[in-house]
Short mmCIF file of C-alpha atoms in Angstrom, two decimals:
data_model
loop_
_atom_site.label_atom_id
_atom_site.label_comp_id
_atom_site.label_asym_id
_atom_site.label_seq_id
_atom_site.Cartn_x
_atom_site.Cartn_y
_atom_site.Cartn_z
CA UNK A 1 59.50 5.59 3.64
CA UNK A 2 58.32 2.00 2.73
CA UNK A 3 56.83 -0.22 5.79
CA UNK A 4 59.23 -2.80 7.60
CA UNK A 5 57.03 -5.88 7.32
CA UNK A 6 59.46 -7.99 9.94
CA UNK A 7 61.22 -7.22 12.79
CA UNK A 8 65.24 -7.22 11.31
CA UNK A 9 66.40 -8.16 15.01
CA UNK A 10 65.07 -11.52 14.19
CA UNK A 11 67.00 -11.89 11.18
CA UNK A 12 70.14 -14.19 11.07
CA UNK A 13 73.25 -13.23 9.53
CA UNK A 14 73.74 -14.64 5.93
CA UNK A 15 76.48 -16.87 5.03
CA UNK A 16 78.50 -14.40 2.23
CA UNK A 17 80.03 -17.94 0.98
CA UNK A 18 77.25 -19.21 -0.74
CA UNK A 19 76.87 -19.24 -4.27
CA UNK A 20 74.14 -16.12 -4.09
CA UNK A 21 77.18 -13.84 -2.82
CA UNK A 22 79.75 -14.91 -5.20
CA UNK A 23 79.60 -11.64 -7.77
CA UNK A 24 79.43 -8.98 -4.78
CA UNK A 25 82.24 -11.45 -3.22
CA UNK A 26 84.51 -11.39 -5.97
CA UNK A 27 83.77 -7.51 -6.72
CA UNK A 28 85.29 -6.81 -3.50
CA UNK A 29 88.38 -9.27 -3.77
CA UNK A 30 88.91 -7.70 -6.95
CA UNK A 31 89.19 -4.81 -5.33
CA UNK A 32 92.48 -5.82 -3.47
CA UNK A 33 91.21 -7.40 -0.54
CA UNK A 34 91.78 -10.84 0.99
CA UNK A 35 88.74 -13.21 0.80
CA UNK A 36 88.71 -13.30 4.61
CA UNK A 37 88.51 -9.77 4.79
CA UNK A 38 86.22 -9.18 2.09
CA UNK A 39 83.96 -11.66 3.97
CA UNK A 40 84.56 -9.73 7.10
CA UNK A 41 83.43 -6.54 5.38
CA UNK A 42 80.27 -7.98 3.76
CA UNK A 43 79.20 -9.06 7.40
CA UNK A 44 80.18 -5.56 8.69
CA UNK A 45 78.28 -3.95 6.14
CA UNK A 46 75.31 -6.20 6.60
CA UNK A 47 75.25 -5.73 10.58
CA UNK A 48 75.51 -1.78 10.02
CA UNK A 49 72.50 -1.82 7.16
CA UNK A 50 70.80 -4.17 9.77
CA UNK A 51 71.04 -1.82 12.57
CA UNK A 52 69.39 1.14 10.59
CA UNK A 53 66.42 -0.97 9.84
CA UNK A 54 66.40 -1.97 13.34
CA UNK A 55 65.87 1.67 14.48
CA UNK A 56 63.41 2.63 11.53
CA UNK A 57 61.56 -0.65 12.74
CA UNK A 58 61.65 0.59 16.44
CA UNK A 59 60.24 3.98 15.51
CA UNK A 60 57.63 2.55 12.96
CA UNK A 61 56.26 0.40 16.16
CA UNK A 62 56.25 3.31 18.23
CA UNK A 63 54.20 5.38 15.27
CA UNK A 64 51.88 2.30 15.26
CA UNK A 65 51.45 2.15 18.96
CA UNK A 66 50.90 5.89 18.93
CA UNK A 67 48.12 5.56 16.18
CA UNK A 68 46.87 2.99 17.80
CA UNK A 69 45.90 4.21 20.94
CA UNK A 70 44.96 7.13 19.09
CA UNK A 71 42.22 5.52 17.34
CA UNK A 72 41.34 3.51 20.79
CA UNK A 73 40.72 7.02 22.42
CA UNK A 74 38.71 8.27 19.11
CA UNK A 75 36.86 5.12 19.48
CA UNK A 76 36.37 5.08 22.94
CA UNK A 77 35.33 8.89 22.70
CA UNK A 78 32.55 8.11 19.83
CA UNK A 79 31.41 5.33 21.80
CA UNK A 80 30.93 7.56 25.08
CA UNK A 81 29.41 10.38 22.72
CA UNK A 82 26.80 7.62 21.17
CA UNK A 83 25.73 5.95 24.86
CA UNK A 84 25.40 9.65 25.92
CA UNK A 85 23.33 10.36 23.04
CA UNK A 86 21.22 7.10 23.75
CA UNK A 87 20.82 8.22 27.33
CA UNK A 88 19.42 11.39 26.26
CA UNK A 89 17.05 9.82 23.92
CA UNK A 90 16.08 7.53 26.61
CA UNK A 91 15.35 10.35 28.90
CA UNK A 92 13.16 12.24 26.57
CA UNK A 93 11.20 9.12 26.16
CA UNK A 94 10.99 7.98 29.77
CA UNK A 95 7.42 8.91 31.40
CA UNK A 96 7.71 12.26 33.53
CA UNK A 97 6.66 12.71 37.04
CA UNK A 98 6.81 16.28 39.17
CA UNK A 99 8.33 16.29 42.58
CA UNK A 100 5.82 16.74 45.55
CA UNK A 101 5.97 18.82 49.16
CA UNK A 102 6.77 15.98 51.40
CA UNK A 103 4.82 18.37 54.10
CA UNK A 104 1.72 18.99 51.90
CA UNK A 105 -1.59 17.15 52.09
CA UNK A 106 -4.63 16.64 49.68
CA UNK A 107 -7.30 19.85 49.71
CA UNK A 108 -10.18 19.67 51.78
CA UNK A 109 -12.46 19.96 48.80
CA UNK A 110 -11.75 17.88 45.43
CA UNK A 111 -12.84 19.68 41.97
CA UNK A 112 -14.73 17.08 39.89
CA UNK A 113 -12.46 16.07 37.07
CA UNK A 114 -13.96 17.04 33.42
CA UNK A 115 -13.70 14.97 30.21
CA UNK A 116 -10.31 14.87 28.57
CA UNK A 117 -11.97 16.54 25.42
CA UNK A 118 -12.70 19.47 27.86
CA UNK A 119 -9.30 19.39 29.39
CA UNK A 120 -7.73 19.56 26.12
CA UNK A 121 -10.11 22.76 24.74
CA UNK A 122 -8.81 24.52 28.23
CA UNK A 123 -4.99 23.49 27.61
CA UNK A 124 -5.64 25.09 23.77
CA UNK A 125 -7.13 27.98 25.22
CA UNK A 126 -10.33 27.51 23.59
CA UNK A 127 -14.00 28.09 23.99
CA UNK A 128 -16.14 25.13 25.68
CA UNK A 129 -19.33 25.05 27.24
CA UNK A 130 -19.15 25.31 31.34
CA UNK A 131 -21.42 22.15 31.32
CA UNK A 132 -18.44 20.04 30.75
CA UNK A 133 -17.74 21.42 34.45
CA UNK A 134 -20.91 21.16 36.27
CA UNK A 135 -21.60 18.16 38.24
CA UNK A 136 -23.60 16.66 35.67
CA UNK A 137 -20.88 16.91 33.02
CA UNK A 138 -18.02 15.67 35.22
CA UNK A 139 -20.27 12.63 35.94
CA UNK A 140 -20.70 11.92 32.09
CA UNK A 141 -17.11 11.91 31.70
CA UNK A 142 -16.75 9.65 34.70
CA UNK A 143 -19.37 7.44 33.45
CA UNK A 144 -18.06 7.61 29.61
CA UNK A 145 -14.61 6.66 30.38
CA UNK A 146 -15.82 3.54 31.82
CA UNK A 147 -18.57 2.70 29.32
CA UNK A 148 -16.85 3.64 25.99
CA UNK A 149 -14.21 1.14 24.38
CA UNK A 150 -11.36 1.33 25.71
CA UNK A 151 -9.89 0.31 22.01
CA UNK A 152 -10.99 3.18 20.28
CA UNK A 153 -7.84 5.26 19.62
CA UNK A 154 -6.88 8.19 17.43
CA UNK A 155 -3.68 9.95 16.54
CA UNK A 156 -2.46 12.58 18.63
CA UNK A 157 0.78 14.97 18.94
CA UNK A 158 1.94 14.56 22.84
CA UNK A 159 5.07 16.68 23.88
CA UNK A 160 6.36 16.27 20.41
CA UNK A 161 5.48 12.85 19.49
CA UNK A 162 2.76 11.25 17.72
CA UNK A 163 1.00 9.12 20.04
CA UNK A 164 -2.15 6.98 20.45
CA UNK A 165 -5.13 8.53 22.51
CA UNK A 166 -8.76 7.52 23.43
CA UNK A 167 -11.22 8.71 20.85
CA UNK A 168 -13.01 10.52 24.12
CA UNK A 169 -10.27 13.14 24.18
CA UNK A 170 -11.40 14.29 20.67
CA UNK A 171 -15.15 13.99 20.81
CA UNK A 172 -17.75 16.37 22.30
CA UNK A 173 -20.32 15.02 24.51
CA UNK A 174 -23.78 15.00 22.67
CA UNK A 175 -25.44 15.78 26.22
CA UNK A 176 -23.35 19.07 26.32
CA UNK A 177 -26.13 21.96 27.12
CA UNK A 178 -24.87 25.54 25.78
CA UNK A 179 -24.27 28.27 28.79
CA UNK A 180 -27.54 29.91 28.43
CA UNK A 181 -29.43 26.77 28.75
CA UNK A 182 -27.93 25.54 32.23
CA UNK A 183 -29.72 25.94 35.27
CA UNK A 184 -28.18 28.43 37.89
CA UNK A 185 -27.10 25.90 40.10
CA UNK A 186 -25.27 24.38 37.28
CA UNK A 187 -23.67 27.55 36.25
CA UNK A 188 -22.78 28.51 39.77
CA UNK A 189 -20.89 25.21 40.10
CA UNK A 190 -19.35 25.00 36.62
CA UNK A 191 -17.77 28.59 36.51
CA UNK A 192 -15.90 27.69 39.92
CA UNK A 193 -14.38 24.63 38.73
CA UNK A 194 -13.79 26.14 34.96
CA UNK A 195 -11.91 28.61 36.89
CA UNK A 196 -9.89 26.17 38.96
CA UNK A 197 -8.74 24.27 35.71
CA UNK A 198 -7.70 27.35 34.08
CA UNK A 199 -5.39 28.07 36.28
CA UNK A 200 -3.90 24.62 36.31
CA UNK A 201 -3.32 24.85 32.69
CA UNK A 202 -1.45 28.12 33.17
CA UNK A 203 -3.85 30.60 31.43
CA UNK A 204 -2.51 34.10 31.65
CA UNK A 205 -3.17 36.21 35.13
CA UNK A 206 -4.78 38.83 33.11
CA UNK A 207 -7.49 36.57 31.64
CA UNK A 208 -8.21 34.56 34.65
CA UNK A 209 -8.51 37.84 36.16
CA UNK A 210 -11.05 39.28 33.93
CA UNK A 211 -13.20 35.91 33.79
CA UNK A 212 -13.31 35.66 37.41
CA UNK A 213 -14.64 39.12 37.58
CA UNK A 214 -17.00 38.55 34.78
CA UNK A 215 -18.78 35.44 36.50
CA UNK A 216 -18.71 37.39 39.79
CA UNK A 217 -20.91 40.10 38.19
CA UNK A 218 -22.99 37.57 36.79
CA UNK A 219 -23.69 35.55 39.85
CA UNK A 220 -24.08 38.56 42.28
CA UNK A 221 -25.87 40.46 39.86
CA UNK A 222 -29.21 42.12 41.77
CA UNK A 223 -31.34 40.69 38.85
CA UNK A 224 -30.87 37.31 39.55
CA UNK A 225 -33.49 37.39 42.21
CA UNK A 226 -35.94 39.01 39.82
CA UNK A 227 -38.38 37.16 37.51
CA UNK A 228 -36.44 36.18 33.98
CA UNK A 229 -33.47 37.81 35.74
CA UNK A 230 -31.56 34.37 36.06
CA UNK A 231 -32.51 33.35 32.77
CA UNK A 232 -31.59 36.58 31.01
CA UNK A 233 -28.08 36.45 33.19
CA UNK A 234 -27.39 33.39 32.35
CA UNK A 235 -27.96 34.30 28.06
CA UNK A 236 -25.75 37.18 28.67
CA UNK A 237 -22.93 34.90 30.40
CA UNK A 238 -23.06 32.54 27.45
CA UNK A 239 -23.24 34.99 24.58
CA UNK A 240 -20.60 37.41 25.91
CA UNK A 241 -18.18 34.38 26.54
CA UNK A 242 -18.31 33.17 23.56
CA UNK A 243 -18.02 36.30 21.92
CA UNK A 244 -14.94 37.11 24.54
CA UNK A 245 -13.05 33.86 22.43
CA UNK A 246 -14.08 34.98 18.94
CA UNK A 247 -12.60 38.33 19.54
CA UNK A 248 -9.25 36.60 20.86
CA UNK A 249 -8.91 34.65 17.78
CA UNK A 250 -9.58 37.47 15.98
CA UNK A 251 -6.66 39.42 17.55
CA UNK A 252 -9.71 42.04 18.94
CA UNK A 253 -10.42 41.07 22.21
CA UNK A 254 -12.13 43.07 24.97
CA UNK A 255 -12.40 43.24 28.60
CA UNK A 256 -15.06 40.69 29.55
CA UNK A 257 -14.59 41.93 33.40
CA UNK A 258 -16.59 44.91 32.30
CA UNK A 259 -20.63 44.54 32.35
CA UNK A 260 -22.28 45.73 29.57
CA UNK A 261 -25.57 47.17 30.60
CA UNK A 262 -26.69 47.99 27.56
CA UNK A 263 -26.29 44.44 26.07
CA UNK A 264 -28.23 42.83 29.12
CA UNK A 265 -31.01 45.14 28.88
CA UNK A 266 -31.59 44.35 25.15
CA UNK A 267 -31.29 40.26 26.33
CA UNK A 268 -33.58 41.00 28.99
CA UNK A 269 -36.12 42.30 26.16
CA UNK A 270 -35.45 39.57 24.06
CA UNK A 271 -36.34 37.02 27.23
CA UNK A 272 -39.25 38.70 27.97
CA UNK A 273 -40.69 39.18 24.28
CA UNK A 274 -40.19 35.43 23.80
CA UNK A 275 -42.19 34.42 27.01
CA UNK A 276 -44.79 36.65 26.11
CA UNK A 277 -45.03 35.28 22.79
CA UNK A 278 -44.74 31.80 23.97
CA UNK A 279 -47.55 32.89 26.26
CA UNK A 280 -49.72 33.88 23.60
CA UNK A 281 -49.43 30.56 21.52
CA UNK A 282 -50.70 28.79 24.86
CA UNK A 283 -53.56 31.05 24.84
#
């Protein structure tokens, strides 16, 4: 059906005596009606036709109004969906902060914070030297964060987004020592901080327990009070923990919490021979 462009109710009745209607009027009169009757018939026909168009106009208006309301509803739903999506994206980008226990207080002892480089290694569950967790390593990290150029940044992926991070978080310290080069005091303090941080980073309980036992067996070994005992134990700890990480990477992990006396004895002999050779050179 063709659309009706104007409201038929606003139309005025035509004057059927105008020349434009003469042919129609004469045709009706030729059919046997008087002029006045013919004019009346023409007027009545126009009124009936106009009423039909008024009815169609009202239907068309109702359909147009319904379509307009449906479109407005669809636009409203689309806008609400768009606003909700923008809100979700904004929530994703908004900095997050966890809740806290209103009854809890800070711990009696605070563990020194190692460098971002060491923390990233822990987060990735990769090998990192214990020196970074020693008082000296944490002190160097604190001093480096104050003296390193603040405008040195690199790209990193953080929570699914690419972001700029200080280059210090990517660089190993030039002052870092291998585990077997640590003093006994440094080793003992560093392993405690190390265990705290792997727990904070959510390492598997099985791995944490094995490492805790490993360090306990080292620090409580009866040989640490003997000559060359501490040096041998530190070599054992450094080599074994490095080997443990390498084997885990190769999916050939072993239980680091089991002390290998045969390996320890071999390392003890190596230490003794190295000291003997050194003493010979000094003679």
